[in-house]
PDB file of C-alpha atoms in Angstrom:
ATOM      1  CA  ASP A   1       0.000   0.000   0.000  1.00  0.00           C
ATOM      2  CA  VAL A   2       1.158   3.507  -0.887  1.00  0.00           C
ATOM      3  CA  LYS A   3       2.595   5.450   2.021  1.00  0.00           C
ATOM      4  CA  VAL A   4       3.631   9.072   2.473  1.00  0.00           C
ATOM      5  CA  THR A   5       4.407  10.097   6.022  1.00  0.00           C
ATOM      6  CA  GLN A   6       5.079  13.503   7.521  1.00  0.00           C
ATOM      7  CA  SER A   7       7.095  14.088  10.661  1.00  0.00           C
ATOM      8  CA  SER A   8       4.461  15.977  12.649  1.00  0.00           C
ATOM      9  CA  ARG A   9       0.682  16.352  12.514  1.00  0.00           C
ATOM     10  CA  TYR A  10       0.637  19.556  14.547  1.00  0.00           C
ATOM     11  CA  LEU A  11       3.414  22.047  15.161  1.00  0.00           C
ATOM     12  CA  VAL A  12       3.508  25.356  17.020  1.00  0.00           C
ATOM     13  CA  LYS A  13       6.481  27.661  16.500  1.00  0.00           C
ATOM     14  CA  ARG A  14       7.402  31.236  17.297  1.00  0.00           C
ATOM     15  CA  THR A  15       8.107  34.012  14.818  1.00  0.00           C
ATOM     16  CA  GLY A  16      11.722  33.909  13.655  1.00  0.00           C
ATOM     17  CA  GLU A  17      12.300  30.240  14.447  1.00  0.00           C
ATOM     18  CA  LYS A  18      13.752  27.877  11.868  1.00  0.00           C
ATOM     19  CA  VAL A  19      11.267  25.121  11.082  1.00  0.00           C
ATOM     20  CA  PHE A  20      11.883  21.733   9.461  1.00  0.00           C
ATOM     21  CA  LEU A  21       9.086  19.659   7.994  1.00  0.00           C
ATOM     22  CA  GLU A  22      10.043  16.178   6.893  1.00  0.00           C
ATOM     23  CA  CYS A  23       8.336  13.881   4.422  1.00  0.00           C
ATOM     24  CA  VAL A  24       9.112  10.266   3.596  1.00  0.00           C
ATOM     25  CA  GLN A  25       7.627   8.073   0.862  1.00  0.00           C
ATOM     26  CA  ASP A  26       8.077   4.347   0.450  1.00  0.00           C
ATOM     27  CA  MET A  27       7.069   3.998  -3.197  1.00  0.00           C
ATOM     28  CA  ASP A  28      10.398   4.784  -4.883  1.00  0.00           C
ATOM     29  CA  HIS A  29       8.779   7.746  -6.655  1.00  0.00           C
ATOM     30  CA  GLU A  30      10.978  10.201  -8.524  1.00  0.00           C
ATOM     31  CA  ASN A  31       8.769  13.233  -7.923  1.00  0.00           C
ATOM     32  CA  MET A  32       7.992  14.793  -4.570  1.00  0.00           C
ATOM     33  CA  PHE A  33       6.104  17.968  -3.733  1.00  0.00           C
ATOM     34  CA  TRP A  34       5.395  20.433  -0.958  1.00  0.00           C
ATOM     35  CA  TYR A  35       2.092  22.321  -0.944  1.00  0.00           C
ATOM     36  CA  ARG A  36       0.358  24.592   1.469  1.00  0.00           C
ATOM     37  CA  GLN A  37      -3.398  24.587   1.771  1.00  0.00           C
ATOM     38  CA  ASP A  38      -5.379  27.587   2.967  1.00  0.00           C
ATOM     39  CA  PRO A  39      -9.157  28.112   3.074  1.00  0.00           C
ATOM     40  CA  GLY A  40     -10.422  29.628  -0.153  1.00  0.00           C
ATOM     41  CA  LEU A  41      -7.008  29.380  -1.830  1.00  0.00           C
ATOM     42  CA  GLY A  42      -6.794  25.636  -2.290  1.00  0.00           C
ATOM     43  CA  LEU A  43      -3.495  23.844  -2.768  1.00  0.00           C
ATOM     44  CA  ARG A  44      -0.546  26.003  -3.721  1.00  0.00           C
ATOM     45  CA  LEU A  45       2.727  24.472  -4.817  1.00  0.00           C
ATOM     46  CA  ILE A  46       5.784  25.634  -2.876  1.00  0.00           C
ATOM     47  CA  TYR A  47       8.519  23.424  -4.373  1.00  0.00           C
ATOM     48  CA  PHE A  48       8.847  20.135  -6.120  1.00  0.00           C
ATOM     49  CA  SER A  49      11.740  17.780  -6.719  1.00  0.00           C
ATOM     50  CA  TYR A  50      12.125  15.394  -9.649  1.00  0.00           C
ATOM     51  CA  ASP A  51      15.283  13.665  -8.436  1.00  0.00           C
ATOM     52  CA  VAL A  52      17.761  13.586  -5.587  1.00  0.00           C
ATOM     53  CA  LYS A  53      19.336  17.030  -5.072  1.00  0.00           C
ATOM     54  CA  MET A  54      17.085  18.504  -7.799  1.00  0.00           C
ATOM     55  CA  LYS A  55      14.394  21.052  -7.061  1.00  0.00           C
ATOM     56  CA  GLU A  56      12.092  23.430  -8.872  1.00  0.00           C
ATOM     57  CA  LYS A  57      10.270  26.460  -7.487  1.00  0.00           C
ATOM     58  CA  GLY A  58       6.532  26.294  -7.441  1.00  0.00           C
ATOM     59  CA  ASP A  59       4.051  29.137  -7.262  1.00  0.00           C
ATOM     60  CA  ILE A  60       4.945  30.442  -3.800  1.00  0.00           C
ATOM     61  CA  PRO A  61       8.593  29.596  -2.929  1.00  0.00           C
ATOM     62  CA  GLU A  62       9.371  32.832  -1.078  1.00  0.00           C
ATOM     63  CA  GLY A  63      10.329  32.219   2.540  1.00  0.00           C
ATOM     64  CA  TYR A  64      10.859  28.494   1.995  1.00  0.00           C
ATOM     65  CA  SER A  65      13.688  26.205   0.970  1.00  0.00           C
ATOM     66  CA  VAL A  66      13.840  22.448   0.408  1.00  0.00           C
ATOM     67  CA  SER A  67      16.291  19.616   0.616  1.00  0.00           C
ATOM     68  CA  ARG A  68      16.322  16.211  -1.036  1.00  0.00           C
ATOM     69  CA  GLU A  69      19.402  14.239  -0.108  1.00  0.00           C
ATOM     70  CA  LYS A  70      17.764  10.808  -0.479  1.00  0.00           C
ATOM     71  CA  LYS A  71      15.133   9.675  -2.945  1.00  0.00           C
ATOM     72  CA  GLU A  72      12.581   8.809  -0.276  1.00  0.00           C
ATOM     73  CA  ARG A  73      12.926  11.979   1.812  1.00  0.00           C
ATOM     74  CA  PHE A  74      11.965  15.576   1.001  1.00  0.00           C
ATOM     75  CA  SER A  75      12.302  18.313   3.594  1.00  0.00           C
ATOM     76  CA  LEU A  76      10.716  21.745   3.700  1.00  0.00           C
ATOM     77  CA  ILE A  77      12.550  24.461   5.623  1.00  0.00           C
ATOM     78  CA  LEU A  78      11.171  27.733   6.856  1.00  0.00           C
ATOM     79  CA  GLU A  79      14.316  29.765   7.473  1.00  0.00           C
ATOM     80  CA  SER A  80      12.619  32.336   9.700  1.00  0.00           C
ATOM     81  CA  ALA A  81       8.995  31.509  10.387  1.00  0.00           C
ATOM     82  CA  SER A  82       6.438  34.283  10.104  1.00  0.00           C
ATOM     83  CA  THR A  83       2.771  34.417  11.110  1.00  0.00           C
ATOM     84  CA  ASN A  84       1.653  34.391   7.464  1.00  0.00           C
ATOM     85  CA  GLN A  85       3.180  30.919   7.152  1.00  0.00           C
ATOM     86  CA  THR A  86       0.562  29.521   9.487  1.00  0.00           C
ATOM     87  CA  SER A  87      -1.076  26.893   7.296  1.00  0.00           C
ATOM     88  CA  MET A  88      -1.633  23.238   6.512  1.00  0.00           C
ATOM     89  CA  TYR A  89       1.440  21.799   4.770  1.00  0.00           C
ATOM     90  CA  LEU A  90       1.003  18.776   2.551  1.00  0.00           C
ATOM     91  CA  CYS A  91       3.722  16.599   1.097  1.00  0.00           C
ATOM     92  CA  ALA A  92       3.070  14.397  -1.927  1.00  0.00           C
ATOM     93  CA  SER A  93       4.869  12.018  -4.235  1.00  0.00           C
ATOM     94  CA  SER A  94       3.806  11.017  -7.700  1.00  0.00           C
ATOM     95  CA  PHE A  95       4.178   8.486 -10.439  1.00  0.00           C
ATOM     96  CA  ARG A  96       2.683   9.452 -13.774  1.00  0.00           C
ATOM     97  CA  GLU A  97      -0.846  10.769 -13.270  1.00  0.00           C
ATOM     98  CA  SER A  98      -1.195   9.546  -9.701  1.00  0.00           C
ATOM     99  CA  GLN A  99      -0.215  11.765  -6.827  1.00  0.00           C
ATOM    100  CA  TYR A 100      -0.234  10.532  -3.241  1.00  0.00           C
ATOM    101  CA  PHE A 101      -0.451  12.816  -0.260  1.00  0.00           C
ATOM    102  CA  GLY A 102       0.720  12.587   3.304  1.00  0.00           C
ATOM    103  CA  PRO A 103      -1.600  13.352   6.237  1.00  0.00           C
ATOM    104  CA  GLY A 104      -0.465  16.975   6.455  1.00  0.00           C
ATOM    105  CA  THR A 105       1.204  19.130   9.111  1.00  0.00           C
ATOM    106  CA  ARG A 106      -0.832  21.920  10.628  1.00  0.00           C
ATOM    107  CA  LEU A 107       1.720  24.606  11.469  1.00  0.00           C
ATOM    108  CA  THR A 108       0.883  27.547  13.674  1.00  0.00           C
ATOM    109  CA  VAL A 109       3.373  30.399  13.940  1.00  0.00           C
ATOM    110  CA  LEU A 110       2.821  32.659  16.931  1.00  0.00           C
TER     111      LEU A 110
ATOM    112  CA  GLN B   1      -8.150  33.556 -14.854  1.00  0.00           C
ATOM    113  CA  LYS B   2      -7.299  30.429 -12.906  1.00  0.00           C
ATOM    114  CA  GLU B   3      -6.479  27.382 -14.988  1.00  0.00           C
ATOM    115  CA  VAL B   4      -8.940  25.243 -13.014  1.00  0.00           C
ATOM    116  CA  GLU B   5     -12.187  26.548 -11.543  1.00  0.00           C
ATOM    117  CA  GLN B   6     -14.260  24.696  -8.989  1.00  0.00           C
ATOM    118  CA  ASP B   7     -17.326  25.876  -7.095  1.00  0.00           C
ATOM    119  CA  PRO B   8     -16.403  25.748  -3.388  1.00  0.00           C
ATOM    120  CA  GLY B   9     -19.959  25.044  -2.267  1.00  0.00           C
ATOM    121  CA  PRO B  10     -20.775  24.122   0.402  1.00  0.00           C
ATOM    122  CA  LEU B  11     -23.074  21.458  -0.952  1.00  0.00           C
ATOM    123  CA  SER B  12     -25.524  19.737   1.380  1.00  0.00           C
ATOM    124  CA  VAL B  13     -27.610  16.738   0.254  1.00  0.00           C
ATOM    125  CA  PRO B  14     -29.789  14.092   1.937  1.00  0.00           C
ATOM    126  CA  GLU B  15     -28.494  10.546   2.212  1.00  0.00           C
ATOM    127  CA  GLY B  16     -29.199   8.542  -0.927  1.00  0.00           C
ATOM    128  CA  ALA B  17     -29.104  11.541  -3.268  1.00  0.00           C
ATOM    129  CA  ILE B  18     -27.062  11.685  -6.458  1.00  0.00           C
ATOM    130  CA  VAL B  19     -24.286  14.232  -6.125  1.00  0.00           C
ATOM    131  CA  SER B  20     -22.726  16.088  -9.033  1.00  0.00           C
ATOM    132  CA  LEU B  21     -19.396  17.851  -8.551  1.00  0.00           C
ATOM    133  CA  ASN B  22     -17.852  19.841 -11.384  1.00  0.00           C
ATOM    134  CA  CYS B  23     -14.756  21.650 -12.570  1.00  0.00           C
ATOM    135  CA  THR B  24     -14.002  23.746 -15.603  1.00  0.00           C
ATOM    136  CA  TYR B  25     -10.589  24.448 -17.055  1.00  0.00           C
ATOM    137  CA  SER B  26      -9.024  26.715 -19.602  1.00  0.00           C
ATOM    138  CA  ASN B  27      -5.959  24.822 -20.862  1.00  0.00           C
ATOM    139  CA  SER B  28      -6.834  22.517 -23.748  1.00  0.00           C
ATOM    140  CA  ALA B  29      -3.518  20.707 -23.271  1.00  0.00           C
ATOM    141  CA  PHE B  30      -4.769  18.932 -20.144  1.00  0.00           C
ATOM    142  CA  GLN B  31      -4.996  15.195 -20.793  1.00  0.00           C
ATOM    143  CA  TYR B  32      -5.240  13.590 -17.345  1.00  0.00           C
ATOM    144  CA  PHE B  33      -8.053  14.355 -14.938  1.00  0.00           C
ATOM    145  CA  MET B  34      -8.139  13.322 -11.293  1.00  0.00           C
ATOM    146  CA  TRP B  35     -10.532  13.529  -8.381  1.00  0.00           C
ATOM    147  CA  TYR B  36      -9.350  13.564  -4.783  1.00  0.00           C
ATOM    148  CA  ARG B  37     -11.340  13.251  -1.571  1.00  0.00           C
ATOM    149  CA  GLN B  38     -10.135  15.039   1.529  1.00  0.00           C
ATOM    150  CA  TYR B  39     -11.617  14.409   4.944  1.00  0.00           C
ATOM    151  CA  SER B  40     -11.310  17.108   7.564  1.00  0.00           C
ATOM    152  CA  ARG B  41      -7.741  17.477   8.897  1.00  0.00           C
ATOM    153  CA  LYS B  42      -6.427  14.759   6.568  1.00  0.00           C
ATOM    154  CA  GLY B  43      -4.459  14.729   3.328  1.00  0.00           C
ATOM    155  CA  PRO B  44      -6.229  14.312  -0.023  1.00  0.00           C
ATOM    156  CA  GLU B  45      -6.612  10.756  -1.295  1.00  0.00           C
ATOM    157  CA  LEU B  46      -6.810   9.861  -4.965  1.00  0.00           C
ATOM    158  CA  LEU B  47     -10.299   8.647  -5.857  1.00  0.00           C
ATOM    159  CA  MET B  48     -10.205   8.288  -9.616  1.00  0.00           C
ATOM    160  CA  TYR B  49      -8.377   9.405 -12.696  1.00  0.00           C
ATOM    161  CA  THR B  50      -9.342   9.444 -16.356  1.00  0.00           C
ATOM    162  CA  TYR B  51      -7.378   9.988 -19.498  1.00  0.00           C
ATOM    163  CA  SER B  52      -8.780  12.266 -22.190  1.00  0.00           C
ATOM    164  CA  SER B  53     -12.543  12.265 -22.752  1.00  0.00           C
ATOM    165  CA  GLY B  54     -15.152   9.779 -21.640  1.00  0.00           C
ATOM    166  CA  ASN B  55     -16.533   8.155 -18.517  1.00  0.00           C
ATOM    167  CA  LYS B  56     -14.994   5.978 -15.858  1.00  0.00           C
ATOM    168  CA  GLU B  57     -16.964   4.166 -13.200  1.00  0.00           C
ATOM    169  CA  ASP B  58     -15.812   2.781  -9.855  1.00  0.00           C
ATOM    170  CA  GLY B  59     -18.573   1.532  -7.589  1.00  0.00           C
ATOM    171  CA  ARG B  60     -20.806   4.465  -6.685  1.00  0.00           C
ATOM    172  CA  PHE B  61     -18.452   6.967  -8.327  1.00  0.00           C
ATOM    173  CA  THR B  62     -18.439   8.019 -11.988  1.00  0.00           C
ATOM    174  CA  ALA B  63     -15.948  10.458 -13.470  1.00  0.00           C
ATOM    175  CA  GLN B  64     -16.839  12.181 -16.701  1.00  0.00           C
ATOM    176  CA  VAL B  65     -14.657  14.316 -18.967  1.00  0.00           C
ATOM    177  CA  ASP B  66     -15.909  16.537 -21.782  1.00  0.00           C
ATOM    178  CA  LYS B  67     -12.828  17.989 -23.428  1.00  0.00           C
ATOM    179  CA  SER B  68     -14.823  19.899 -26.025  1.00  0.00           C
ATOM    180  CA  SER B  69     -16.472  21.916 -23.229  1.00  0.00           C
ATOM    181  CA  LYS B  70     -13.420  21.814 -20.929  1.00  0.00           C
ATOM    182  CA  TYR B  71     -15.643  20.421 -18.201  1.00  0.00           C
ATOM    183  CA  ILE B  72     -15.221  17.489 -15.847  1.00  0.00           C
ATOM    184  CA  SER B  73     -17.660  15.960 -13.385  1.00  0.00           C
ATOM    185  CA  LEU B  74     -17.737  13.484 -10.543  1.00  0.00           C
ATOM    186  CA  PHE B  75     -21.053  11.795  -9.806  1.00  0.00           C
ATOM    187  CA  ILE B  76     -21.720  10.006  -6.530  1.00  0.00           C
ATOM    188  CA  ARG B  77     -24.710   7.677  -6.519  1.00  0.00           C
ATOM    189  CA  ASP B  78     -26.565   6.667  -3.360  1.00  0.00           C
ATOM    190  CA  SER B  79     -24.561   9.171  -1.324  1.00  0.00           C
ATOM    191  CA  GLN B  80     -23.656   8.198   2.247  1.00  0.00           C
ATOM    192  CA  PRO B  81     -22.757  10.288   5.312  1.00  0.00           C
ATOM    193  CA  SER B  82     -19.235   8.861   4.952  1.00  0.00           C
ATOM    194  CA  ASP B  83     -18.973  10.705   1.617  1.00  0.00           C
ATOM    195  CA  SER B  84     -18.984  13.997   3.538  1.00  0.00           C
ATOM    196  CA  ALA B  85     -15.631  15.556   2.628  1.00  0.00           C
ATOM    197  CA  THR B  86     -14.023  18.122   0.370  1.00  0.00           C
ATOM    198  CA  TYR B  87     -13.576  16.962  -3.235  1.00  0.00           C
ATOM    199  CA  LEU B  88     -10.754  18.376  -5.306  1.00  0.00           C
ATOM    200  CA  CYS B  89     -10.316  18.063  -9.027  1.00  0.00           C
ATOM    201  CA  ALA B  90      -6.837  18.035 -10.534  1.00  0.00           C
ATOM    202  CA  MET B  91      -5.394  17.947 -14.026  1.00  0.00           C
ATOM    203  CA  SER B  92      -2.122  17.492 -15.817  1.00  0.00           C
ATOM    204  CA  ARG B  93      -0.841  17.878 -19.340  1.00  0.00           C
ATOM    205  CA  ALA B  94       1.141  14.667 -19.454  1.00  0.00           C
ATOM    206  CA  ASN B  95       1.725  11.637 -17.326  1.00  0.00           C
ATOM    207  CA  THR B  96       5.210  12.711 -16.320  1.00  0.00           C
ATOM    208  CA  GLY B  97       3.928  13.118 -12.799  1.00  0.00           C
ATOM    209  CA  ASN B  98       5.537  16.462 -12.134  1.00  0.00           C
ATOM    210  CA  GLN B  99       2.934  19.149 -12.741  1.00  0.00           C
ATOM    211  CA  PHE B 100      -0.601  19.142 -11.423  1.00  0.00           C
ATOM    212  CA  TYR B 101      -3.242  21.852 -11.405  1.00  0.00           C
ATOM    213  CA  PHE B 102      -5.837  21.739  -8.660  1.00  0.00           C
ATOM    214  CA  GLY B 103      -9.273  23.188  -8.132  1.00  0.00           C
ATOM    215  CA  THR B 104      -9.929  24.808  -4.755  1.00  0.00           C
ATOM    216  CA  GLY B 105     -12.262  21.993  -3.698  1.00  0.00           C
ATOM    217  CA  THR B 106     -16.005  21.577  -3.087  1.00  0.00           C
ATOM    218  CA  SER B 107     -17.197  20.871   0.442  1.00  0.00           C
ATOM    219  CA  LEU B 108     -19.909  18.183   0.532  1.00  0.00           C
ATOM    220  CA  THR B 109     -22.108  17.209   3.474  1.00  0.00           C
ATOM    221  CA  VAL B 110     -24.437  14.206   3.229  1.00  0.00           C
ATOM    222  CA  ILE B 111     -27.166  14.454   5.847  1.00  0.00           C
ATOM    223  CA  PRO B 112     -28.440  11.165   7.341  1.00  0.00           C
TER     224      PRO B 112
END
């Protein structure tokens, strides 16, 4: 069965903190994604990666960076968290037309 | 104009009703069409995908694509309270698996 896991379900951080969100997939997929989901705005792509050490900016990369050192793991980094980064963060991996999502991390920045 | 438009609802129906969820799109290059279901506080899960035009059926769910009108639909027959969720449509130009375009989702409640 397909599995995408995320390191935390809920996270509370303070403004200015560095935040790491980790995602692991067990399907040997090449492509991995980070989205944020906000009411009324839907899913917005932050970054995606099509191979180890490769990354592409999505629609809203500002304030975020990513790391993919191993095929199964894709990390999202908030260098200095701000209150407008309070959101639901979703990781996904894909093969062809099928994209599989993790359970999400609800991040609150105070 | 957004590439994919989806009415956010909310949609509320009685148990047993037929539900119709829809999306329109502007890019004629889209070839793959997906529907995801997302329960509250969970990640989206892939329900169905179709390639190009036509219908696809899976149990109580039917996905329909009309490329000439740039319009896709998901029908749920004999709706159940467990179908209460947000439904997102998604599309891609090719099956390379690296670029997806999502609707904002339609919130559905099935009332027992």
